[in-house]
Short mmCIF file of C-alpha atoms and ligand atoms in Angstrom, two decimals:
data_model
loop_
_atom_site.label_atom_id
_atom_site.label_comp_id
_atom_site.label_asym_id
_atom_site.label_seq_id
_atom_site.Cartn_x
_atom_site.Cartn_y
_atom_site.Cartn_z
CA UNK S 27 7.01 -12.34 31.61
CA UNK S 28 7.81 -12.02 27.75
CA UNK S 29 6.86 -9.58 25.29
CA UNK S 30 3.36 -9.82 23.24
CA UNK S 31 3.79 -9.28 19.53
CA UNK S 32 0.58 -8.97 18.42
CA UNK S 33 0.59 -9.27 14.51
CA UNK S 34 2.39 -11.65 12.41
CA UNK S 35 2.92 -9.54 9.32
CA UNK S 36 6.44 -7.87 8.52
CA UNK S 37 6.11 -5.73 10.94
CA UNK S 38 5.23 -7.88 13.21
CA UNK S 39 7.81 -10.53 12.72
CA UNK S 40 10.61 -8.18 12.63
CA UNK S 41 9.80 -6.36 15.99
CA UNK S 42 9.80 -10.30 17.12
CA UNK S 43 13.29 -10.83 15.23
CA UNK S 44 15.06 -7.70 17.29
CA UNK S 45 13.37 -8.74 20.57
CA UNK S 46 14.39 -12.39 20.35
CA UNK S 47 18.01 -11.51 19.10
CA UNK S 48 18.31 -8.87 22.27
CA UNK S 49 17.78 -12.01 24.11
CA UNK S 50 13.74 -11.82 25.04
CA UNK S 51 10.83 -14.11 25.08
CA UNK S 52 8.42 -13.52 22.51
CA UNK S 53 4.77 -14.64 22.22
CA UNK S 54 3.98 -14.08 18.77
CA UNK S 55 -0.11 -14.28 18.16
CA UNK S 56 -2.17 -13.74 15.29
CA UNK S 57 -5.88 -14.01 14.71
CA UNK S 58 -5.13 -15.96 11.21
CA UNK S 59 -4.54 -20.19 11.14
CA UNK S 60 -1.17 -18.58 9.57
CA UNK S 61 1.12 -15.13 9.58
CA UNK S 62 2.18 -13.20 7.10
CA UNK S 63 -0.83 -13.57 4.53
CA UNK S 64 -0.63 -10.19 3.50
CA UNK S 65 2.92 -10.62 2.69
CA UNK S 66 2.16 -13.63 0.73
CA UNK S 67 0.05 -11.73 -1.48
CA UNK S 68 2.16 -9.47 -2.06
CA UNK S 69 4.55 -11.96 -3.10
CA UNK S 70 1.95 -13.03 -6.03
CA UNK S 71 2.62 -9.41 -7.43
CA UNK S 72 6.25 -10.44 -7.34
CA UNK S 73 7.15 -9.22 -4.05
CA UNK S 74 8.68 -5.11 -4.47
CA UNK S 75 10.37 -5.27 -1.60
CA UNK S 76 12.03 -1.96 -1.66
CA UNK S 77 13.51 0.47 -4.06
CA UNK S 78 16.91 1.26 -4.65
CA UNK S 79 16.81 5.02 -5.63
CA UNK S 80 19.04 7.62 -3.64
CA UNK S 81 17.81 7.65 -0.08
CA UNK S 82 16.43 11.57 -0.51
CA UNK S 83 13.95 10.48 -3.30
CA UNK S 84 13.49 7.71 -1.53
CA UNK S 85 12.12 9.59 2.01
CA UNK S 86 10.20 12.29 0.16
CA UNK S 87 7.80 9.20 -1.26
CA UNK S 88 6.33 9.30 2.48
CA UNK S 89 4.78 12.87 1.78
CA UNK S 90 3.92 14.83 4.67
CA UNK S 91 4.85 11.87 7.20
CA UNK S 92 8.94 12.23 5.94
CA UNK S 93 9.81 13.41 9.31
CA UNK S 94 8.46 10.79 11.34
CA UNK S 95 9.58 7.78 8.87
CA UNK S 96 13.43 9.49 8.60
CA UNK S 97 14.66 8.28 11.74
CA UNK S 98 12.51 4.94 11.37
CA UNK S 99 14.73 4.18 7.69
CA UNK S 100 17.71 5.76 9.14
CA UNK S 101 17.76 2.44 11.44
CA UNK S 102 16.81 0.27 8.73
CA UNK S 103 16.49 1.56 5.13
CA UNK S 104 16.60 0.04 1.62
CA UNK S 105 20.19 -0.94 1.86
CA UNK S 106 19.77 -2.67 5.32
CA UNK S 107 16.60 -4.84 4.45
CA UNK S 108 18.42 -5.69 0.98
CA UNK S 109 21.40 -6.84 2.91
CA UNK S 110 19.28 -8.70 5.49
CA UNK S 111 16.92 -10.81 2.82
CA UNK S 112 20.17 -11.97 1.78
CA UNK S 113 20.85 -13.05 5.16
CA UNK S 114 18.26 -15.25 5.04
CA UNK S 115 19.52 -16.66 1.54
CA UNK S 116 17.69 -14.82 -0.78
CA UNK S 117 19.17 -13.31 -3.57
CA UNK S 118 17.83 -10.00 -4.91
CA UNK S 119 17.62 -8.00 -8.36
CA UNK S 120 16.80 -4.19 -9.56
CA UNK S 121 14.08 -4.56 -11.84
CA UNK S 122 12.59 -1.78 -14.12
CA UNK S 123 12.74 1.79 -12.34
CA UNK S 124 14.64 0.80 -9.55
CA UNK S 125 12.61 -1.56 -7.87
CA UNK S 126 14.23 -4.23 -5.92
CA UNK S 127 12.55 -7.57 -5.71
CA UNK S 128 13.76 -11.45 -4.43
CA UNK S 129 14.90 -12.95 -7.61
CA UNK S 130 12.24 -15.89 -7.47
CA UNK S 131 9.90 -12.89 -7.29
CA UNK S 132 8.17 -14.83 -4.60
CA UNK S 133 7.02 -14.24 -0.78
CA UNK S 134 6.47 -17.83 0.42
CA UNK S 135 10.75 -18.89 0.17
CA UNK S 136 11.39 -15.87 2.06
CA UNK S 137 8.78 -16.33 4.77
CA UNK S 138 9.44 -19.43 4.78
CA UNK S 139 12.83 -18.95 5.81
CA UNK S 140 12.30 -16.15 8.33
CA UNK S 141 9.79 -18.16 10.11
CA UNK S 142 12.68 -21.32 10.61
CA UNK S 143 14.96 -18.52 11.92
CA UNK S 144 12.21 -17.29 14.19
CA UNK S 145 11.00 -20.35 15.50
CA UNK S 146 14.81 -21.53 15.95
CA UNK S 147 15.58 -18.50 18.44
CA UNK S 148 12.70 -19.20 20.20
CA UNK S 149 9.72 -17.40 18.67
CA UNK S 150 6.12 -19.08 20.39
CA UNK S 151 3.71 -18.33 17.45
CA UNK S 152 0.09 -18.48 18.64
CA UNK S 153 -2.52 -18.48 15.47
CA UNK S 154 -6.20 -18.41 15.63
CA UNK S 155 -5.88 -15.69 18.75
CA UNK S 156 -7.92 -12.93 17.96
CA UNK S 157 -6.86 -9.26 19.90
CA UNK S 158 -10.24 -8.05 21.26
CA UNK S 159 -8.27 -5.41 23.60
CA UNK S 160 -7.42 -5.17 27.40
CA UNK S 161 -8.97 -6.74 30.48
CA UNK S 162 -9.38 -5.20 33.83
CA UNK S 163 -5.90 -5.90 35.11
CA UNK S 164 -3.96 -4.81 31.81
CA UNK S 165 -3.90 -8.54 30.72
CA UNK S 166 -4.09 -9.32 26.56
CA UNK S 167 -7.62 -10.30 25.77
CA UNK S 168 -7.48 -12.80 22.89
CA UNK S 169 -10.37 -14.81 21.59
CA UNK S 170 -9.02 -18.30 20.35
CA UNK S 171 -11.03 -21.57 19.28
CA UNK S 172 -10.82 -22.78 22.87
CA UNK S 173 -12.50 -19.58 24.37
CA UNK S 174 -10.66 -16.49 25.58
CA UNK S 175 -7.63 -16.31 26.96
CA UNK S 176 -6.00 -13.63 28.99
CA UNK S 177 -2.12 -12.75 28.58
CA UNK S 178 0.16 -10.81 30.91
CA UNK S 179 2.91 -9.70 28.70
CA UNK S 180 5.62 -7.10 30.14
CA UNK S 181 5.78 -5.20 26.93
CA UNK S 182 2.97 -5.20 23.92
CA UNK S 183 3.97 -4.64 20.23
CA UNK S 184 0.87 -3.79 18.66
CA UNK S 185 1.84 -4.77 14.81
CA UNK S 186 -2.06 -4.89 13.80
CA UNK S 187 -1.73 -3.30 9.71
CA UNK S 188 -4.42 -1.80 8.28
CA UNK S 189 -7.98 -2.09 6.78
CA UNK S 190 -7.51 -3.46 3.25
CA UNK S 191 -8.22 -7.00 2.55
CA UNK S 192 -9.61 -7.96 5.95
CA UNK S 193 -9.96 -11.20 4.97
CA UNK S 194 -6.32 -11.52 5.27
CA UNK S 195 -6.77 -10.77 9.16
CA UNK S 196 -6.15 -7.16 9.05
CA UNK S 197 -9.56 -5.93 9.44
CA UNK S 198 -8.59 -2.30 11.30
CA UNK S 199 -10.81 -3.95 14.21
CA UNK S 200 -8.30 -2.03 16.51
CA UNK S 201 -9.49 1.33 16.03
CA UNK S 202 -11.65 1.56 18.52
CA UNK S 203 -10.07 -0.46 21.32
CA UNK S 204 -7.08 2.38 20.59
CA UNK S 205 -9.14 5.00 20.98
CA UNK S 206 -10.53 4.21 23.93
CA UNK S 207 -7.70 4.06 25.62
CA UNK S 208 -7.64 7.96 24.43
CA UNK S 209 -5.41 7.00 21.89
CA UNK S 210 -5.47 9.68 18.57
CA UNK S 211 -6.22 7.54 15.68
CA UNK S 212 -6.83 8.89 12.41
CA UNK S 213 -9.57 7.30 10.26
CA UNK S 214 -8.17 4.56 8.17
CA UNK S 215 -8.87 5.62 4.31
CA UNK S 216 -7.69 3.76 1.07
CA UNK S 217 -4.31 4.32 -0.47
CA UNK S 218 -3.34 3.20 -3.69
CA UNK S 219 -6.85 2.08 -4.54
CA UNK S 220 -9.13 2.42 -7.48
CA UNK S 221 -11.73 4.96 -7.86
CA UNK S 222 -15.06 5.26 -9.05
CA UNK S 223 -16.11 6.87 -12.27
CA UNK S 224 -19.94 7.51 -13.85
CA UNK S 225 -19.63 5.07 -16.92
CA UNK S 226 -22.35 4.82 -19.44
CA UNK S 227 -23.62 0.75 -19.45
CA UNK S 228 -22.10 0.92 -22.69
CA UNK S 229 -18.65 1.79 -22.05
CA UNK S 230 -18.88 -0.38 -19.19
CA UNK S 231 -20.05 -3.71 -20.88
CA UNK S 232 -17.66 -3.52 -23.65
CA UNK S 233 -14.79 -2.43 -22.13
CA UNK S 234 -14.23 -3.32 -18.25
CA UNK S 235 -10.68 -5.38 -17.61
CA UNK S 236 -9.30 -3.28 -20.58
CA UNK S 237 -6.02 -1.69 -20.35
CA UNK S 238 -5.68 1.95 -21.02
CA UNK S 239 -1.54 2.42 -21.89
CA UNK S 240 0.91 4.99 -22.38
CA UNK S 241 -1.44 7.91 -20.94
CA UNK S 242 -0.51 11.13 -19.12
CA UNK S 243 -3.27 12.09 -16.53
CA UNK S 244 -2.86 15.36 -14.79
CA UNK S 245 -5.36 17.00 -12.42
CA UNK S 246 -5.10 20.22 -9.85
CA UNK S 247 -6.02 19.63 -6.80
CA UNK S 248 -8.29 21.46 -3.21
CA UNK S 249 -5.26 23.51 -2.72
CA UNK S 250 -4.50 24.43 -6.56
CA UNK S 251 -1.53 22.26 -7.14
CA UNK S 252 -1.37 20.29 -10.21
CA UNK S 253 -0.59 16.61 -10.21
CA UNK S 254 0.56 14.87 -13.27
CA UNK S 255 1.79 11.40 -14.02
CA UNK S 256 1.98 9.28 -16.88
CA UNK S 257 1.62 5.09 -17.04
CA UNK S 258 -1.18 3.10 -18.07
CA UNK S 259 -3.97 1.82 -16.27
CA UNK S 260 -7.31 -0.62 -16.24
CA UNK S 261 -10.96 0.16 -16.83
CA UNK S 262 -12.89 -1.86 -14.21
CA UNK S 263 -16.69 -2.58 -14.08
CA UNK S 264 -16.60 0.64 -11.72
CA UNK S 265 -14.16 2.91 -12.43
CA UNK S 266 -10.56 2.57 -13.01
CA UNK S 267 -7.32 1.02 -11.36
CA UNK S 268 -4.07 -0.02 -11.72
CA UNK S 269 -0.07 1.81 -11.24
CA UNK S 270 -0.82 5.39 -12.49
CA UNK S 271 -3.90 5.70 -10.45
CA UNK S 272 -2.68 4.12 -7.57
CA UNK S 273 0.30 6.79 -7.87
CA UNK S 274 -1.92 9.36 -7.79
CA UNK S 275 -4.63 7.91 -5.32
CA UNK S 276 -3.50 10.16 -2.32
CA UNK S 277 -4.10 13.34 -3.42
CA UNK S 278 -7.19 12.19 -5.57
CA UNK S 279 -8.94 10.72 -2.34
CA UNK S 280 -8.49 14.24 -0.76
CA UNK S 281 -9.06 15.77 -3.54
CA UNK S 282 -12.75 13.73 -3.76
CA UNK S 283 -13.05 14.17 -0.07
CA UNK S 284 -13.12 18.06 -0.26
CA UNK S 285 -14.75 19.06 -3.17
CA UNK S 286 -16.77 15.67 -3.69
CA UNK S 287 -15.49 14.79 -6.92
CA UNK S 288 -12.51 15.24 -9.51
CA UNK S 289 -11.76 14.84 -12.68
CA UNK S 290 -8.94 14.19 -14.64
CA UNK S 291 -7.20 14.92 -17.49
CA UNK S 292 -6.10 12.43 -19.90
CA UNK S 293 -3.71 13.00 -22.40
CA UNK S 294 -4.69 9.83 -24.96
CA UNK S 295 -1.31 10.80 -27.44
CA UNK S 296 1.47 12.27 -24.71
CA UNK S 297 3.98 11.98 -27.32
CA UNK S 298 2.33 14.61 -29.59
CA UNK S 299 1.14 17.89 -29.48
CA UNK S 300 -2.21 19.06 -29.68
CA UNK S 301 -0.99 21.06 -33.45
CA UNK S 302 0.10 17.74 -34.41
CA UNK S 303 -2.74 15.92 -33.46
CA UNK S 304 -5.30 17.97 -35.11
CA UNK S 305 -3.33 17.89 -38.32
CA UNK S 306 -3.50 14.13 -38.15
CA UNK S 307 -7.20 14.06 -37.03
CA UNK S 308 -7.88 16.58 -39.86
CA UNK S 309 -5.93 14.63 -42.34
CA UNK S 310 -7.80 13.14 -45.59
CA UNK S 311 -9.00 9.57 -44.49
CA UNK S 312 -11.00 8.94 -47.74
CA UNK S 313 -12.83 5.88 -47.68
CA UNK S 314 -11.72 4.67 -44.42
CA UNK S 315 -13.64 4.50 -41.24
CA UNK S 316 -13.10 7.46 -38.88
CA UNK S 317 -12.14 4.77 -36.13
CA UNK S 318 -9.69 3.13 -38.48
CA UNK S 319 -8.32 6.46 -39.27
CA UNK S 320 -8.02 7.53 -35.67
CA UNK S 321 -5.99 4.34 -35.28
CA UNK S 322 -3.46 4.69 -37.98
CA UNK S 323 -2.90 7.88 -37.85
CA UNK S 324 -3.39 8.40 -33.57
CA UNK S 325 -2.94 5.08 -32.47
CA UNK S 326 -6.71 5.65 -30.87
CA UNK S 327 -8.03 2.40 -30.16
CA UNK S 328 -9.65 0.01 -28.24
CA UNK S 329 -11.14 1.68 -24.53
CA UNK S 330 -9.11 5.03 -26.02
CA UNK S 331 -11.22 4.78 -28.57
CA UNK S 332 -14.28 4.14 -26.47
CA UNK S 333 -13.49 7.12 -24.03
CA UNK S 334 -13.46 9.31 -27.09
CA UNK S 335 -16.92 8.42 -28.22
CA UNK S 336 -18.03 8.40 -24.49
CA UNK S 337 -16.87 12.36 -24.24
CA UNK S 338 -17.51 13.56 -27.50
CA UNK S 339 -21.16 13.24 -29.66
CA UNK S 340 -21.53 12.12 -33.08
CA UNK S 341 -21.30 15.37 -34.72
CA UNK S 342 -18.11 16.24 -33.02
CA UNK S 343 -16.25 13.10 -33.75
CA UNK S 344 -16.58 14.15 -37.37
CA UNK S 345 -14.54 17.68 -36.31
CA UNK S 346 -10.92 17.33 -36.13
CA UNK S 347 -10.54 20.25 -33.59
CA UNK S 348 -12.72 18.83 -31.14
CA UNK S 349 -11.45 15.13 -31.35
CA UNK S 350 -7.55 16.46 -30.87
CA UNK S 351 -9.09 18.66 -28.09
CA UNK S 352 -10.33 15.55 -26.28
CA UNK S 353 -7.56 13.55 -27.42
CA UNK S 354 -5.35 15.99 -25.62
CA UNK S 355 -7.51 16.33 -22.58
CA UNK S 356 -9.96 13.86 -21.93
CA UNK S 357 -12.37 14.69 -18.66
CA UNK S 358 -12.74 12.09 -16.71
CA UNK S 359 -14.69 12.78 -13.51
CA UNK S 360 -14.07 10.23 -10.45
CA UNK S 361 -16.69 10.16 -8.10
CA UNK S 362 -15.21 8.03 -5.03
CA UNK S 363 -12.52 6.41 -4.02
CA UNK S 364 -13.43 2.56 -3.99
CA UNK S 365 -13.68 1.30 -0.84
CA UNK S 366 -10.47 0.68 1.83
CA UNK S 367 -11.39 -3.48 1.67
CA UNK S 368 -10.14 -3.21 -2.13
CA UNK S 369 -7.33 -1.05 -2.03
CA UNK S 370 -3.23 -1.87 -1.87
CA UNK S 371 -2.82 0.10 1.60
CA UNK S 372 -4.40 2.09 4.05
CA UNK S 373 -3.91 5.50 4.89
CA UNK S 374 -4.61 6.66 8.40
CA UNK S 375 -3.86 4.85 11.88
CA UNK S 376 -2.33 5.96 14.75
CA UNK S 377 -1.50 9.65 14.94
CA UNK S 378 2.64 9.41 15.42
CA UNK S 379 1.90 12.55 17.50
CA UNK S 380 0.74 9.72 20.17
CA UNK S 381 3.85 7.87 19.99
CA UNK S 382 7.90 8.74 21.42
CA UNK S 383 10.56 8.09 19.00
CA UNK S 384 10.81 4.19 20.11
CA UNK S 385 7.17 3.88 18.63
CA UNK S 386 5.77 3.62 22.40
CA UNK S 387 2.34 4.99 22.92
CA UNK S 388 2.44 7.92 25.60
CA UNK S 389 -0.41 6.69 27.22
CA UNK S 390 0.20 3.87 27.23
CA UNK S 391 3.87 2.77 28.72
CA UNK S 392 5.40 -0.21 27.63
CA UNK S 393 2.74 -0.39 24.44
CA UNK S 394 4.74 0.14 21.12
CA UNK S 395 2.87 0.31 17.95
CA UNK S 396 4.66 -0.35 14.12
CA UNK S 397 3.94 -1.40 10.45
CA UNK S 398 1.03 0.03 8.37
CA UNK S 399 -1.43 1.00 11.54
CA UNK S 400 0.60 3.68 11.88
CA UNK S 401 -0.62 7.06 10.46
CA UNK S 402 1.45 7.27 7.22
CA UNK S 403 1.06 6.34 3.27
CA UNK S 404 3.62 6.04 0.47
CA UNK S 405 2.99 4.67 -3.27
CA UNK S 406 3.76 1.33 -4.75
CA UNK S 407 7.27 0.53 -4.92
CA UNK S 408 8.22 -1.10 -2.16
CA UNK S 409 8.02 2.03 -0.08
CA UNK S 410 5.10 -0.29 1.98
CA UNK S 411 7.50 -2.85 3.41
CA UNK S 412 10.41 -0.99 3.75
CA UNK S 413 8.92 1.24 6.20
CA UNK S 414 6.58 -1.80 7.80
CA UNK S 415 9.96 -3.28 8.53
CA UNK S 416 11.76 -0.35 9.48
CA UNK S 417 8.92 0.22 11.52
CA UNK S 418 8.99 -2.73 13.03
CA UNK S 419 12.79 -2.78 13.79
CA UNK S 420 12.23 0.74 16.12
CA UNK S 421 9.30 -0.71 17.78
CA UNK S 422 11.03 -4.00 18.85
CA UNK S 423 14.26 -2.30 19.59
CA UNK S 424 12.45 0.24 21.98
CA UNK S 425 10.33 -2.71 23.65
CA UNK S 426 14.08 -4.22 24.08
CA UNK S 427 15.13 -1.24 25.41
CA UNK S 428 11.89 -1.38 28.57
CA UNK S 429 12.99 -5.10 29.24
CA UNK S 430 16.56 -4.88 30.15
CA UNK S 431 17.88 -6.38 31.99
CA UNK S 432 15.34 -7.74 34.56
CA UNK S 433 13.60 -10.04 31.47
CA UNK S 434 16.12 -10.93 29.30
CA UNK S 435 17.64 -14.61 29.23
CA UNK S 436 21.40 -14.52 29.60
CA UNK S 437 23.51 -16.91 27.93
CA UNK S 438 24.47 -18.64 31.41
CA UNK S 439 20.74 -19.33 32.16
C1 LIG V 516 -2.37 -7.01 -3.23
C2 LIG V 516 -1.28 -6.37 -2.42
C3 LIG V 516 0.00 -6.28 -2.95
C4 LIG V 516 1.02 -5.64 -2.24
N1 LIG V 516 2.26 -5.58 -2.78
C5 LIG V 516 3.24 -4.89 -2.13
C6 LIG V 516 4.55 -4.80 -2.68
O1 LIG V 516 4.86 -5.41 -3.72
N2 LIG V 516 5.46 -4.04 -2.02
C7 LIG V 516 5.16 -3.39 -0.84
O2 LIG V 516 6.03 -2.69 -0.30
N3 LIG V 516 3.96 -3.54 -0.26
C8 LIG V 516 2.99 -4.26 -0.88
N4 LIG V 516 1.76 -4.40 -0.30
C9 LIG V 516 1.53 -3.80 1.03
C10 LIG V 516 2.15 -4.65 2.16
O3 LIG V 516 1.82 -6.01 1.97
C11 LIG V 516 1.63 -4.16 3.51
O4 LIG V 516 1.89 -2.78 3.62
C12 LIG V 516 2.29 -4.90 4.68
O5 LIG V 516 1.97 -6.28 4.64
C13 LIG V 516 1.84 -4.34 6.00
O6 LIG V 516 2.57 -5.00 7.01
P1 LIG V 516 2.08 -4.99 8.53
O7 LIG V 516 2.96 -5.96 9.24
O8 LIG V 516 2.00 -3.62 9.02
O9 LIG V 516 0.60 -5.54 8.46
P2 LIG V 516 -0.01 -6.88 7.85
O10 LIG V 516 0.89 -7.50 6.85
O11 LIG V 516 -1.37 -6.53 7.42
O12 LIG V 516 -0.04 -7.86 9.10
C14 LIG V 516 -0.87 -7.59 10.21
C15 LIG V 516 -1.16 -8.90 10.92
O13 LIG V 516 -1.94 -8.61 12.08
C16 LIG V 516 -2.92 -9.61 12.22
N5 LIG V 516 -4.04 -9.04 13.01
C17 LIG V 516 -4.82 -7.98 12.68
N6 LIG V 516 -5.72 -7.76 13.65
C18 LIG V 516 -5.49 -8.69 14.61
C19 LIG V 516 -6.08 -8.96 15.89
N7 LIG V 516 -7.11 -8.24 16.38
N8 LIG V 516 -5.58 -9.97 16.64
C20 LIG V 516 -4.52 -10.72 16.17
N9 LIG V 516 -3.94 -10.51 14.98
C21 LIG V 516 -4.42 -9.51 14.21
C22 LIG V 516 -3.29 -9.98 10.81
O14 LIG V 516 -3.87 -11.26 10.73
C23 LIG V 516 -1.95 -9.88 10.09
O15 LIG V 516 -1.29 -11.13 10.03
C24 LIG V 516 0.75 -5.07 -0.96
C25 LIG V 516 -0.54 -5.18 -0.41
C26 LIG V 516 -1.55 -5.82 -1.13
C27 LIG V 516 -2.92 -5.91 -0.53
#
């Protein structure tokens, strides 16, 4: 019998990698005509496929889930996945803050690649078979354009991401065939997503799709810490998105979820104090416009500009004091978190509680579970795939581990 991966996204295809290269068959299926379409897209974005800042920062970007992901990147961390994309003949590069990317910036030569080197040691990659859970027996219920089909694998590597972009084929449709199997799953939620804010029709007709740069946004959160971050990001038709909100969006969504909104801070001029700022806001403008003057002197324009006439009325535009006030700190209340479809990642998925330290499910043996189903949630930066792949690396190693010897093809044969 060989092992079932079932998910062909990093994750996926890397538990596959260590199971083929321990010498197993592998039965790779995936309810898409083709794998890795998350991947892809994240290749359009230039692929950030880890981060090359000391390991220590680099861990404590997993927030309260740094326990369970050490030992997962202690098997396979930055350095590891940098040195094995250049195994498969792709050069990398440090970009701005550290990032690392492939130097063509680019997903497809790099899947590309991985899938010849798959297929080559014997990877059997099944598309268009949709998990829909477990029959009777224990057998692999798949749903494929010639009906269903039942699979008896010896091991299972569950590799089934999470709920953003479901047309992409991760639609979180696992939950509940998890949980029925009394497996603790907690609720998939959006990470590093955009949130929702009240804008007038105004604001929202004249300046959706613009950028908002070189703000500092600070809020304090249910439990009274403060959270503060600076970077730009984009007014959208219902809210906001983009790096410094996605940076933020984990302790914004809690934040939302237990006091039902939040709002924000925005520091429009970060490089000036609020004295400062009043003196220029108070400065003479004779006969120019106050918006013109706001602009020289503040470098206030465009949705800045907007947000300031959104928060403040027309009277107290005219008061220096009150437009350096709300220069300073803007409030911005978000409303929602937009919903998990939209957003970069999911947060949520199986409780690691449920799982040993090869990423088997307790209950049930010979079931191992990786990638982003798995309960934890880091920011942009290439935090995502690094622990996908780690993730992915334990998983298959473990499921290894439950096969030998009995399965495993020796050379001789
Ligand atoms: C726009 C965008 C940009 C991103 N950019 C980056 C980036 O630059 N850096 C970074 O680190 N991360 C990035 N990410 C996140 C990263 O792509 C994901 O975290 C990663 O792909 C998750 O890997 P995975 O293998 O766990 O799941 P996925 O890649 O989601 O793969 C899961 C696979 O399982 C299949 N599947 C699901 N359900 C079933 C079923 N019932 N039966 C059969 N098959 C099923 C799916 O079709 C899919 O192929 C980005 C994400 C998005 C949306």
């Amino acid at each position: 019998m060989a092992v079932a991966v079932i998910g062909g996204g990093p994750a996926g295809l890397m538990a596959a990698e260590v199971l083929l290269a321990g010498g197993a068959e592998v039965d790779l299926y995936d309810t898409m005509p083709s794998v890795g379409r998350k991947f892809l897209l994240a290749g359009k974005g230039g692929l950030n496929i880890t981060h090359a800042e000391p390991a220590e920062k680099f861990l404590s970007r997993y927030g309260a889930r740094q326990r369970q992901i050490a030992p997962l990147l202690a098997v396979f961390g930055a350095e590891q996945l940098r040195a094995w994309v250049h195994g498969l003949g792709i050069e990398t590069f440090v970009g701005t803050s550290q990032r690392v990317f492939p130097k063509e910036m680019k997903a497809a030569p790099l899947l590309r690649a991985w899938l010849h080197r798959l297929r080559m040691a014997g990877a059997r990659i099944h598309v268009r078979h949709r998990w829909t859970g477990w029959a009777a027996d224990g057998g692999l219920r798949f749903a494929t354009p010639q009906g269903e089909r039942t699979v008896h694998a010896e091991c299972t590597v569950l590799a089934l991401g999470g709920g953003s972009w479901a047309r992409l084929g991760s639609d979180g449709a696992w939950v509940p065939l998890l949980t029925a199997r009394g497996v603790p799953v907690v609720p998939l939620a959006p990470s590093n997503c955009g949130f929702e804010v009240p804008w007038s029709e105004h604001f929202r007709a004249r300046y959706a799709g613009h950028p908002l740069k070189a703000i500092t946004a600070s809020f304090t959160d249910a439990n009274g810490n403060v959270h503060k971050r600076s970077g730009e990001f984009i007014v959208t038709e219902h809210g906001i998105e983009g790096g410094l909100v996605y940076a933020l969006s984990a302790p914004l969504r809690d934040t939302i979820a237990a006091q039902g909104s939040v709002t924000l801070q925005l520091d429009l001029a970060p490089g000036r104090d609020l004295a400062r700022v009043t003196a220029e806001a108070a400065h003479p403008r004779g006969s120019r416009s106050l918006s013109s003057h706001l602009q020289s002197r503040l470098g206030i324009k465009g949705a800045k500009a907007g947000l300031l006439r959104e928060a403040l009325s027309a009277a107290e535009m005219h008061d220096p004091q009150r437009v350096a006030a709300a220069i300073k700190a803007l409030p911005l209340r978000l409303t929602a978190a937009r919903p998990l479809d939209e957003a970069i990642s999911s947060a949520g998925g199986v409780a690691f509680e449920a799982l040993d330290e090869h990423l088997m499910l307790q209950a049930m043996p010979g079931v191992f579970c990786a990638g982003e189903m798995l309960d934890w949630e880091a920011p942009t930066g290439g935090y995502l795939l690094t622990a996908c792949f780690a993730s992915g690396r334990v998983a298959g190693s473990g499921a290894l581990a439950r096969l030998k010897p009995r399965t495993l093809i020796s050379p001789a044969e």
